[in-house]
PDB file of C-alpha atoms in Angstrom:
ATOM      1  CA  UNK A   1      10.078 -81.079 -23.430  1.00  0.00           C
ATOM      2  CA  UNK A   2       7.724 -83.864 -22.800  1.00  0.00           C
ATOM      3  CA  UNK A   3       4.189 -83.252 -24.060  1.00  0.00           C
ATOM      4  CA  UNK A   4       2.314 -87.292 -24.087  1.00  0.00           C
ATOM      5  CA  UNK A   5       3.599 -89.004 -20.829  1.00  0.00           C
ATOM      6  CA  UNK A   6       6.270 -90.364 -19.511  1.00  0.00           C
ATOM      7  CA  UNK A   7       8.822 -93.181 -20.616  1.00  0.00           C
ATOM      8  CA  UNK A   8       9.758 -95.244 -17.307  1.00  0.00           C
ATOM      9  CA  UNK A   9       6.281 -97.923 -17.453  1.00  0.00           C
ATOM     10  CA  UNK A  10       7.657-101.128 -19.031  1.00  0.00           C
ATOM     11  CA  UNK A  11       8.372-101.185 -22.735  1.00  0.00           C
ATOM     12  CA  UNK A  12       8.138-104.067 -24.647  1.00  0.00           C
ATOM     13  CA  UNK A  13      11.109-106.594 -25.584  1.00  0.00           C
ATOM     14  CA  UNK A  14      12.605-106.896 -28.817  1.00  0.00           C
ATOM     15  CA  UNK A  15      10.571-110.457 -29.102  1.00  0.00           C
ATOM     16  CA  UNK A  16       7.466-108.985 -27.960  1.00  0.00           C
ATOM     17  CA  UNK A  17       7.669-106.329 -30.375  1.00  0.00           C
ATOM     18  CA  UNK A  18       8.536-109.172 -33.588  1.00  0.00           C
ATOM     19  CA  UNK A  19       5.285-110.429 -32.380  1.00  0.00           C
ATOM     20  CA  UNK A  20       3.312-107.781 -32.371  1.00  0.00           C
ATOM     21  CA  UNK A  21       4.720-107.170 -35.914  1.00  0.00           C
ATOM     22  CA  UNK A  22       3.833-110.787 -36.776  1.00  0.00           C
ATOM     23  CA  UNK A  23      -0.162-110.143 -35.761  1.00  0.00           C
ATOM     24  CA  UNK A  24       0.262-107.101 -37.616  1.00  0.00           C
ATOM     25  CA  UNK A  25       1.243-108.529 -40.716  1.00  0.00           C
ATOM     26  CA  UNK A  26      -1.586-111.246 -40.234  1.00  0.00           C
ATOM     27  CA  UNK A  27      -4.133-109.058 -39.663  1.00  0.00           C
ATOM     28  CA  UNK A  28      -3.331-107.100 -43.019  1.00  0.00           C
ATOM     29  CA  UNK A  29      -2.755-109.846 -44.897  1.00  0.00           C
ATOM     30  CA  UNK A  30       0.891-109.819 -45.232  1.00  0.00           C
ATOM     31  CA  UNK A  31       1.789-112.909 -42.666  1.00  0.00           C
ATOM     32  CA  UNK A  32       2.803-115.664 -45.775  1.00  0.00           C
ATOM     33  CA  UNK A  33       4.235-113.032 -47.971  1.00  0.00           C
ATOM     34  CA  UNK A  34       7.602-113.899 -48.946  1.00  0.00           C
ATOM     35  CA  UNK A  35       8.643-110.487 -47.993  1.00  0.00           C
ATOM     36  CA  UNK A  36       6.370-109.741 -45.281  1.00  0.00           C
ATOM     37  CA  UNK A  37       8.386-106.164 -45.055  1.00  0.00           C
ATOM     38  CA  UNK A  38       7.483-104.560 -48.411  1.00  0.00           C
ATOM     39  CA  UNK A  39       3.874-106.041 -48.276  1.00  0.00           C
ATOM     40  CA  UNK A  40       3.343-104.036 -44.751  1.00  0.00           C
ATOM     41  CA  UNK A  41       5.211-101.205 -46.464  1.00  0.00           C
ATOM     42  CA  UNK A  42       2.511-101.230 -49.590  1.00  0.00           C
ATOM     43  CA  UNK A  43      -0.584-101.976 -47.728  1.00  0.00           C
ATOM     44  CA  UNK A  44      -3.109 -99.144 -46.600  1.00  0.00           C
ATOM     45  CA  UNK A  45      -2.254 -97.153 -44.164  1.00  0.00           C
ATOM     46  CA  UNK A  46      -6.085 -97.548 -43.228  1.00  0.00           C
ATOM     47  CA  UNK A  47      -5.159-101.239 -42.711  1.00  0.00           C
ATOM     48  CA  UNK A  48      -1.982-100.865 -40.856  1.00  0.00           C
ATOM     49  CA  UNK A  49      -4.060 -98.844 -38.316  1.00  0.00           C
ATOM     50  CA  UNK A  50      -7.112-100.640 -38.184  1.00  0.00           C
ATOM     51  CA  UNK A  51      -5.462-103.549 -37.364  1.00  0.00           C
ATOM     52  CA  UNK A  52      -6.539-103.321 -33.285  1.00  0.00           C
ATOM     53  CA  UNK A  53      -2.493-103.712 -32.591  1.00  0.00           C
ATOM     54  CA  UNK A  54      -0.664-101.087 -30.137  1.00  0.00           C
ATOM     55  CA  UNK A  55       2.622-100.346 -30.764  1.00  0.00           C
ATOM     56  CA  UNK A  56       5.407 -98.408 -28.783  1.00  0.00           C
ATOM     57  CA  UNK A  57       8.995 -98.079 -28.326  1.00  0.00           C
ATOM     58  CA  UNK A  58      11.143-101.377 -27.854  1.00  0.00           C
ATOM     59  CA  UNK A  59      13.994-102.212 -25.913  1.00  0.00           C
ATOM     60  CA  UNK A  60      16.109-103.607 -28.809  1.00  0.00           C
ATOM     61  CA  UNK A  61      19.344-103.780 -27.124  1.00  0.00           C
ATOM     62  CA  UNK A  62      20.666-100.686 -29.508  1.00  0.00           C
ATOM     63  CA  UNK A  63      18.762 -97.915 -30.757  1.00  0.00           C
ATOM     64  CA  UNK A  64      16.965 -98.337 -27.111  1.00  0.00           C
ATOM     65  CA  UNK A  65      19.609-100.508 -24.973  1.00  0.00           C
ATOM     66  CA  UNK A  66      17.526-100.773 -21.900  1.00  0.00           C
ATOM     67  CA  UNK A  67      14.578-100.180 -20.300  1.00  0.00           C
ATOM     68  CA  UNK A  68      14.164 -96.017 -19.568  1.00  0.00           C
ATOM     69  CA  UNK A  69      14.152 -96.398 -15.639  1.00  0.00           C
ATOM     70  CA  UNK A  70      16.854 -99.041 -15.688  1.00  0.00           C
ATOM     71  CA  UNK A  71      19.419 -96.143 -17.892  1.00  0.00           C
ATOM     72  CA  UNK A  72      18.045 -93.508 -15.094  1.00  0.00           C
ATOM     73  CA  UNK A  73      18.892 -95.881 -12.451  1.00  0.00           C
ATOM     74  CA  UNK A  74      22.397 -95.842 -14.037  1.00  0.00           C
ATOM     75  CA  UNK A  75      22.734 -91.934 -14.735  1.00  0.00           C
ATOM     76  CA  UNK A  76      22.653 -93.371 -18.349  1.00  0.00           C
ATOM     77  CA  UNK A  77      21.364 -90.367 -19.969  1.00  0.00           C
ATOM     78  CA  UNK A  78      21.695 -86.520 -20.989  1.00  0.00           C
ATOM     79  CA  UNK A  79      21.848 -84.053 -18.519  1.00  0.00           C
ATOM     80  CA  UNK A  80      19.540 -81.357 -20.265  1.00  0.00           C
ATOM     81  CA  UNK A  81      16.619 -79.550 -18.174  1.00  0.00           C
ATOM     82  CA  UNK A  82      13.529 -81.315 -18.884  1.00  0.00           C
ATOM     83  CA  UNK A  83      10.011 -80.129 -19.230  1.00  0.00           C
ATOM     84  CA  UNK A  84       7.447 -82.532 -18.502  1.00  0.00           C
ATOM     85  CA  UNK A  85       3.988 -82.899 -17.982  1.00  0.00           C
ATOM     86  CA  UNK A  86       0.241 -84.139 -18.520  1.00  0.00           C
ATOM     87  CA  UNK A  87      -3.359 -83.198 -19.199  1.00  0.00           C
ATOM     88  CA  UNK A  88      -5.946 -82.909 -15.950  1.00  0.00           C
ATOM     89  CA  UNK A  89      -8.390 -84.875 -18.252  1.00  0.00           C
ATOM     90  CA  UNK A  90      -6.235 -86.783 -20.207  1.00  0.00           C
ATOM     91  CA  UNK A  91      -8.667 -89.807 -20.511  1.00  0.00           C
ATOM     92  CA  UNK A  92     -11.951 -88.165 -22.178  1.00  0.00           C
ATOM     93  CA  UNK A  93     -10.880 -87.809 -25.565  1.00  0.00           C
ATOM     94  CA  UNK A  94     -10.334 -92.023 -25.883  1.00  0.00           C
ATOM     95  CA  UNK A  95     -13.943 -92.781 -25.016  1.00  0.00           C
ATOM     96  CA  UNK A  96     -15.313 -90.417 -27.769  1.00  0.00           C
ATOM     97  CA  UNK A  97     -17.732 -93.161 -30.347  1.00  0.00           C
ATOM     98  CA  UNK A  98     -17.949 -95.312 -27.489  1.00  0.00           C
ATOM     99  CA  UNK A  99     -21.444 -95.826 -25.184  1.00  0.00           C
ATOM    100  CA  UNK A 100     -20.792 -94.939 -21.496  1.00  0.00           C
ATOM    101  CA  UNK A 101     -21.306 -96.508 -18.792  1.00  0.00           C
ATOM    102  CA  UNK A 102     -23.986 -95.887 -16.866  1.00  0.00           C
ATOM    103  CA  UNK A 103     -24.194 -97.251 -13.534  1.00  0.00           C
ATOM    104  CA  UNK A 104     -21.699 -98.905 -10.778  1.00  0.00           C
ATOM    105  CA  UNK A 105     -22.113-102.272 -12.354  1.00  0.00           C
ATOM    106  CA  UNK A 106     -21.266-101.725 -15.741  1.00  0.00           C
ATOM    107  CA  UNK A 107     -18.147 -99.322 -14.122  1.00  0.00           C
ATOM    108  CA  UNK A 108     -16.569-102.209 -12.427  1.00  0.00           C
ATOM    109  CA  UNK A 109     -17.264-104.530 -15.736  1.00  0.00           C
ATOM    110  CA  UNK A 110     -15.341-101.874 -17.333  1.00  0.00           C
ATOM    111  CA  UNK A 111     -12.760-101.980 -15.156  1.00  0.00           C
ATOM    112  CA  UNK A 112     -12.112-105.836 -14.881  1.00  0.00           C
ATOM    113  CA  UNK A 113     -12.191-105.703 -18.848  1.00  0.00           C
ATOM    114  CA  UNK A 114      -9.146-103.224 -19.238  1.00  0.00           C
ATOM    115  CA  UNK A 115      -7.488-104.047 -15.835  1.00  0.00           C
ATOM    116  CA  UNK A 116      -8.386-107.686 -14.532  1.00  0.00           C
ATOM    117  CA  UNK A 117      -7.761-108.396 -11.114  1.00  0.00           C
ATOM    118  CA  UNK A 118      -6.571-105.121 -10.483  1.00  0.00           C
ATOM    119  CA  UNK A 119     -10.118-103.894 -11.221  1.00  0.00           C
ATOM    120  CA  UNK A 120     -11.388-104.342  -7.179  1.00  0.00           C
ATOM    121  CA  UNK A 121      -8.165-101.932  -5.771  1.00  0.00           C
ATOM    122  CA  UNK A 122      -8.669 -99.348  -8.707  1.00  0.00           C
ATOM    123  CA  UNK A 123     -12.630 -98.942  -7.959  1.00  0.00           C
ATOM    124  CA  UNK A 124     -11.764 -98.246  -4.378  1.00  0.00           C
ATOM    125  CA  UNK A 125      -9.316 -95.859  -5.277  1.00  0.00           C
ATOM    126  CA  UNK A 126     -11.606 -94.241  -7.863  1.00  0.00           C
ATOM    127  CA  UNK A 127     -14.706 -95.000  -6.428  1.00  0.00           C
ATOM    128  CA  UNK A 128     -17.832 -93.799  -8.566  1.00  0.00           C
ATOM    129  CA  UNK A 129     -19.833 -92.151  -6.087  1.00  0.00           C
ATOM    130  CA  UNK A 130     -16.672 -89.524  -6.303  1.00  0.00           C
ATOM    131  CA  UNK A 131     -17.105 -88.400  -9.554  1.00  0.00           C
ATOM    132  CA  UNK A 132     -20.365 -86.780 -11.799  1.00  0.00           C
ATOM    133  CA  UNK A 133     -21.005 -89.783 -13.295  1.00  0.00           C
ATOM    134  CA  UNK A 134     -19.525 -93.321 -13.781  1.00  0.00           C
ATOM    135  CA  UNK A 135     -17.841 -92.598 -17.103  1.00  0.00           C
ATOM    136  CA  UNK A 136     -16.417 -89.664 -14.955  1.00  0.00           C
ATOM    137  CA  UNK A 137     -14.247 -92.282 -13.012  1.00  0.00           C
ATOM    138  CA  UNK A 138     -13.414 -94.700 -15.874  1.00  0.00           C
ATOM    139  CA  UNK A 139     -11.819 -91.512 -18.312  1.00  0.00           C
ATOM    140  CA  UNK A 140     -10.236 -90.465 -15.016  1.00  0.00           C
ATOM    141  CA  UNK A 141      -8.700 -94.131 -14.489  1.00  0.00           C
ATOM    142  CA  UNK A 142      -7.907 -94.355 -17.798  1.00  0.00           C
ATOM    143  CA  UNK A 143      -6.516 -91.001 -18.285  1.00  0.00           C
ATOM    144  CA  UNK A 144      -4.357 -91.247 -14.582  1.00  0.00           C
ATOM    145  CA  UNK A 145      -3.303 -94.781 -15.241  1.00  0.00           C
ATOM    146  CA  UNK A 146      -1.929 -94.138 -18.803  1.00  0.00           C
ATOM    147  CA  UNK A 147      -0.551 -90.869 -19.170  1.00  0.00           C
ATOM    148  CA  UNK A 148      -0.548 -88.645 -15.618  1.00  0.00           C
ATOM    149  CA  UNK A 149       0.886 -91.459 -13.265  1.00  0.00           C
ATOM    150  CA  UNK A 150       3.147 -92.490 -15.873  1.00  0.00           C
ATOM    151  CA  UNK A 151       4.711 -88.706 -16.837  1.00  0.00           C
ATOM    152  CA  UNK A 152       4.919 -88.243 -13.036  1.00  0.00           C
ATOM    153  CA  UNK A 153       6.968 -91.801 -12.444  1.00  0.00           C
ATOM    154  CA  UNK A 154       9.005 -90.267 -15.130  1.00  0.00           C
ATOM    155  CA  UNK A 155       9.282 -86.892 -13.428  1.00  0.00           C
ATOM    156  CA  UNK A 156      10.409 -88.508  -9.879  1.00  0.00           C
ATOM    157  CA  UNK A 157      13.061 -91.070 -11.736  1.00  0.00           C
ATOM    158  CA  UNK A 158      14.662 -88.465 -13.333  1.00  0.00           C
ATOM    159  CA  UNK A 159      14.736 -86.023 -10.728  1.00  0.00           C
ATOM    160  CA  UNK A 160      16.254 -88.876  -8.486  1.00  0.00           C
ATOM    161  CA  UNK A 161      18.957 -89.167 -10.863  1.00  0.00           C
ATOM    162  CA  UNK A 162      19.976 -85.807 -10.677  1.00  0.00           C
ATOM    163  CA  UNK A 163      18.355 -84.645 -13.393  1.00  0.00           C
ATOM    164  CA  UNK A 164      17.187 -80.647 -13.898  1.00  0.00           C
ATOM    165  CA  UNK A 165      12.922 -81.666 -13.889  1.00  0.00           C
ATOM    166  CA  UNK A 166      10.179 -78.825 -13.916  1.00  0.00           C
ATOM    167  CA  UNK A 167       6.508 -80.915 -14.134  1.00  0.00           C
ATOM    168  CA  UNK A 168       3.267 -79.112 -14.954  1.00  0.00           C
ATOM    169  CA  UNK A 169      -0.680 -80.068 -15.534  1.00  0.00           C
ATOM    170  CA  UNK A 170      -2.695 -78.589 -17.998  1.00  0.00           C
ATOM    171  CA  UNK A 171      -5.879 -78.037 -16.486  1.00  0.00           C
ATOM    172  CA  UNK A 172      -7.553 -75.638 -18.866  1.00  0.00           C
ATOM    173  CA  UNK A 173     -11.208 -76.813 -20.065  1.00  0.00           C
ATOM    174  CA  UNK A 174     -10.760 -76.445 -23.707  1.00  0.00           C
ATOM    175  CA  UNK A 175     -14.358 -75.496 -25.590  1.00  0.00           C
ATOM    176  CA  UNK A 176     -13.628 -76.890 -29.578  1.00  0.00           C
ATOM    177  CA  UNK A 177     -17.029 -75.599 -31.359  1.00  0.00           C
ATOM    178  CA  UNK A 178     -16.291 -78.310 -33.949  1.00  0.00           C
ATOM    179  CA  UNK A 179     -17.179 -81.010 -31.016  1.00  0.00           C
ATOM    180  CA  UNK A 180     -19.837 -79.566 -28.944  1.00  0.00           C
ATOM    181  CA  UNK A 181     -21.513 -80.611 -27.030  1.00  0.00           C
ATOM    182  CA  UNK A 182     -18.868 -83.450 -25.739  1.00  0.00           C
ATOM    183  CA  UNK A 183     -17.766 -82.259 -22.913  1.00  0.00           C
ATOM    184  CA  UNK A 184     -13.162 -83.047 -23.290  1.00  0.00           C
ATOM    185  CA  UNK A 185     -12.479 -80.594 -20.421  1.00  0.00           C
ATOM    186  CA  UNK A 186      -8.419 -80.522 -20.512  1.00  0.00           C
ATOM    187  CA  UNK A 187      -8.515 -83.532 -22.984  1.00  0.00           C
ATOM    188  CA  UNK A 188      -5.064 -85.083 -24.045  1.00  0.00           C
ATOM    189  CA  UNK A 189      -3.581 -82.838 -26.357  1.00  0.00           C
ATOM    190  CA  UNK A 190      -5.057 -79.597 -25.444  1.00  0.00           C
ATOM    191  CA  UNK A 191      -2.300 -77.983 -24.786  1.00  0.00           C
ATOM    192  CA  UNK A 192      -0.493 -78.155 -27.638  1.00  0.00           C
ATOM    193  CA  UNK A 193      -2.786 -75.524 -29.348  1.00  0.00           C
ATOM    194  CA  UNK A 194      -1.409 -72.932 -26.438  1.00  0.00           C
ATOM    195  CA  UNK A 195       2.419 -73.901 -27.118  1.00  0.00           C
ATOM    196  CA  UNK A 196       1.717 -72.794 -30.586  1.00  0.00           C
ATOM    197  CA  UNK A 197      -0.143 -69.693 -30.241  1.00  0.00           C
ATOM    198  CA  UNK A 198      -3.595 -70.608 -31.399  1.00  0.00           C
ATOM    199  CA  UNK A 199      -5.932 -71.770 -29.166  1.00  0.00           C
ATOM    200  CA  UNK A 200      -9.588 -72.250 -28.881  1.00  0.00           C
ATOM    201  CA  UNK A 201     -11.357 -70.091 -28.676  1.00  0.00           C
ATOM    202  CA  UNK A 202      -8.658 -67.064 -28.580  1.00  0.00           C
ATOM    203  CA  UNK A 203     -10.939 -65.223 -25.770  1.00  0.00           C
ATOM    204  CA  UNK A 204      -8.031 -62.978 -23.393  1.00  0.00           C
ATOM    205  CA  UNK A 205      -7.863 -65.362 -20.834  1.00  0.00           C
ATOM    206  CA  UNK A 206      -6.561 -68.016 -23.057  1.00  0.00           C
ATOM    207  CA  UNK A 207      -4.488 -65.825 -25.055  1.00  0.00           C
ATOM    208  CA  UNK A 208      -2.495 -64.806 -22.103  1.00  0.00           C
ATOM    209  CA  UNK A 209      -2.268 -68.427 -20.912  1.00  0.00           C
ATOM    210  CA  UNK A 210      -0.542 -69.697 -24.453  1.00  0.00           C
ATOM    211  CA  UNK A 211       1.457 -66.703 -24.574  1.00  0.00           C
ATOM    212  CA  UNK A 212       2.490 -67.637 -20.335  1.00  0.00           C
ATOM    213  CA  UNK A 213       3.281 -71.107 -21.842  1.00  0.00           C
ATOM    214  CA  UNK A 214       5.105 -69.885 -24.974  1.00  0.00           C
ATOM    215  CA  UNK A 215       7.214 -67.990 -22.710  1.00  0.00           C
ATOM    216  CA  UNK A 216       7.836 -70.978 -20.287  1.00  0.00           C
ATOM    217  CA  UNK A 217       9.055 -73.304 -23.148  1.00  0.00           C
ATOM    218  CA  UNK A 218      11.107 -70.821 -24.401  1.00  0.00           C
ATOM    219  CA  UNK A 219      12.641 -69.889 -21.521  1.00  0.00           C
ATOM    220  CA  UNK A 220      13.850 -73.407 -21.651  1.00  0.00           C
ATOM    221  CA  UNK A 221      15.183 -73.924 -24.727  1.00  0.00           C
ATOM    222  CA  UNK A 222      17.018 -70.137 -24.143  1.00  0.00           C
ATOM    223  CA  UNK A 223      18.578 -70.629 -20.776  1.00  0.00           C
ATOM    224  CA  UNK A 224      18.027 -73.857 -19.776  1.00  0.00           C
ATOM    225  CA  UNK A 225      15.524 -72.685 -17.237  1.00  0.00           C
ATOM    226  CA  UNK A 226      11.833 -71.694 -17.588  1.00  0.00           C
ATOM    227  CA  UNK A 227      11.788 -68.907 -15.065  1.00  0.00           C
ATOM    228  CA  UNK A 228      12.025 -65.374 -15.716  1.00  0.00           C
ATOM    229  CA  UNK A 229      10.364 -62.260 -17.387  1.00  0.00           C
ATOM    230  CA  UNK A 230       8.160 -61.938 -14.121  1.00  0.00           C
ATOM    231  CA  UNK A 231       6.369 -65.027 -14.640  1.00  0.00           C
ATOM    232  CA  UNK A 232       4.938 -67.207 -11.810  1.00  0.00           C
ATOM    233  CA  UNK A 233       7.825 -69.026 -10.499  1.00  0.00           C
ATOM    234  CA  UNK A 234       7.772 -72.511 -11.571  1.00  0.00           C
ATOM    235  CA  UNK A 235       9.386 -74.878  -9.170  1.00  0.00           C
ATOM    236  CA  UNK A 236      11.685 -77.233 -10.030  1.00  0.00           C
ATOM    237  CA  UNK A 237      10.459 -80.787  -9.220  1.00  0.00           C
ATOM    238  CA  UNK A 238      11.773 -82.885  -6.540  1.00  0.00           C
ATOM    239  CA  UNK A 239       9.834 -85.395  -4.782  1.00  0.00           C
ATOM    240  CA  UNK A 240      10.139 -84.448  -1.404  1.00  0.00           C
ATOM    241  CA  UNK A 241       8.245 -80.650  -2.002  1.00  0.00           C
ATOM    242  CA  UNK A 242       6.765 -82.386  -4.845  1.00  0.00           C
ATOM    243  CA  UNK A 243       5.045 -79.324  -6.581  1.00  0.00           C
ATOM    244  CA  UNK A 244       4.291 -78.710 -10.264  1.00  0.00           C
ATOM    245  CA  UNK A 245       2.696 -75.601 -12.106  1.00  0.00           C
ATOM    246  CA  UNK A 246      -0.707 -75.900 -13.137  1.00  0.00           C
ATOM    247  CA  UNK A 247      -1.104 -74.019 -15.939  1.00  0.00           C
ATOM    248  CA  UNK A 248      -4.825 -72.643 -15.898  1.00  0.00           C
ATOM    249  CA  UNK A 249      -6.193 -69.212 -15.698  1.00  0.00           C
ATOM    250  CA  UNK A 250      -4.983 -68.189 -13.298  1.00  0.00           C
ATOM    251  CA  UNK A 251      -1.688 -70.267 -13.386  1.00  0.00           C
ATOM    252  CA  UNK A 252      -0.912 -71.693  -9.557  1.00  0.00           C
ATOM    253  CA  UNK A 253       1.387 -74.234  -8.254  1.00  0.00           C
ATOM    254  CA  UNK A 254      -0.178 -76.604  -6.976  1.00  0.00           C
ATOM    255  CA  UNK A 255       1.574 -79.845  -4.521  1.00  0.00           C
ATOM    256  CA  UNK A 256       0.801 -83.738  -4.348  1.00  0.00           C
ATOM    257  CA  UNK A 257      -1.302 -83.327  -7.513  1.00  0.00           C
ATOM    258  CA  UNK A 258      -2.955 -87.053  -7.191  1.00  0.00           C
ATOM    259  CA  UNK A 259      -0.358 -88.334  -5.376  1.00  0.00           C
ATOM    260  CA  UNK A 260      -2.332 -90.978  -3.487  1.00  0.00           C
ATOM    261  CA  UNK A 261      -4.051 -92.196  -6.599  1.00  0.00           C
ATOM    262  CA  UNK A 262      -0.489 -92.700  -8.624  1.00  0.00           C
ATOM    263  CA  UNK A 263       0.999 -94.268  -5.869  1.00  0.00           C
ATOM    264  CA  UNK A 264      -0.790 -97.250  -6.540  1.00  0.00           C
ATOM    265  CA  UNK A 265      -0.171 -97.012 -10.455  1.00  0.00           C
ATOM    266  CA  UNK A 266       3.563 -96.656  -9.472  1.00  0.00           C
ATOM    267  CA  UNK A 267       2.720 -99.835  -8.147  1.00  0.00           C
ATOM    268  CA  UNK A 268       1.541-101.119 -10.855  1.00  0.00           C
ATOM    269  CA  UNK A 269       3.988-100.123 -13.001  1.00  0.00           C
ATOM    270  CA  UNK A 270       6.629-101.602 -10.475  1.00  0.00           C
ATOM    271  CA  UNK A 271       4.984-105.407 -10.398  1.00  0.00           C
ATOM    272  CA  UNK A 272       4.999-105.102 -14.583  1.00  0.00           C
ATOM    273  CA  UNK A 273       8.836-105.910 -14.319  1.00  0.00           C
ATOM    274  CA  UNK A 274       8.693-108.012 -12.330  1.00  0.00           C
ATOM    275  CA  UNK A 275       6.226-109.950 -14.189  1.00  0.00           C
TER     276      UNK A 275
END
């Protein structure tokens, strides 16, 4: 079960990842030491994440031989059912301490920041005048572009391979008292409260959805299949029917959930190899 996207966008390279250790180890301090290891390993872990690096998974030829898509090109990988899926607001949680934008202008500046010449193609496929606000569209690019279109590249790869694939999206608006009066809708991460039984608030409706989920997911691990127990069926994915459960109150299926917008991040993702 996949709960924070998908795995088949480009990873870095063994190289790329010793230099993003290297600016690390700058940043902190640790770049002349004569064992740069142990000083990372004894500075503050404050430090270590302040540093403004991102890290991820790297292709280092052995724990991680290959690039994900290239092993599910290959059938390189376990046949287990998979569970996978992604937040209908993943994006509005990464903007929280930072001023929003306001206006068109300042929209597209944001854009061209994060996405450079790609910044044009994404504002016509997200253009502002579709959404509330401005911000609206940027946490919807960012939240698409990073974590939905990614989980669902994932989703289609592995289901091309053969692979047993059931997708969802989370779509309930979570209220967290502790963070009024931001308005996170179904911010990244939301559901993970419902897996585990305690969400918030614990009004019915959203006690019956995290027990609907808990039964899903362990349905899964049980026999090897979510279904069952008079639940709403949950499709497996394919990409021709392409449908996926949308787990709301009440919980639907729903098909082509932002297809059109992630088939230009599939795009994307595609001209990042070839890079």
């Amino acid at each position: 079960i996949s709960e924070s996207g998908g795995c088949t966008t480009r990873q870095d390279t063994a190289a790329e990842g010793a230099a993003l250790a290297r600016r690390i180890a700058d940043v902190v301090g640790c770049g002349d030491a004569g064992d740069a290891l142990a000083c990372l390993r004894a500075a503050p872990v404050g430090e270590l994440l302040d540093s403004g690096v991102a890290v991820g998974p790297v292709v280092d030829g052995g724990f991680l031989p290959d690039q994900p898509r290239a092993l599910l090109a290959a059938g390189d990988f376990a046949d287990v059912p998979y569970v996978l899926g992604s937040n209908a607001d993943e994006g509005t949680i990464f903007f929280l301490g930072v001023p929003p934008v306001a206006n068109d202008a300042e929209y597209l500046a944001a854009l061209r920041e994060r996405y450079g010449e790609r910044a044009d193609e994404i504002a016509r496929t997200y253009p502002a005048s579709a959404f509330a606000t401005p911000q609206d569209a940027l946490e919807r690019v960012l939240g698409d572009g990073g974590l939905v279109c990614g989980t669902y590249d994932s989703a289609r790869r592995v289901a091309a391979a053969g692979g047993r694939v059931w997708l969802y999206d989370f779509a309930r608006w979570v209220q967290i008292p502790e963070l009024q009066p931001l308005d996170l809708r179904a911010l990244h991460g939301a559901e993970i409260a419902y897996v585990f039984g305690s969400p918030p608030p614990p009004t019915e409706d959203d006690a019956a959805l995290s027990d609907a989920i808990q039964g899903y997911w362990t349905r899964l691990a049980r026999d090897g299949d979510p279904n069952g127990d008079g639940a709403v069926v949950w499709p497996r994915y394919d990409d021709t029917s392409d449908q996926r459960l949308n787990l709301d109150v009440p919980i639907t299926v729903v098909t082509r959930f932002r297809r059109t917008e992630c088939e230009m991040w599939w795009r994307f993702y595609d001209e990042d190899f070839a890079s």
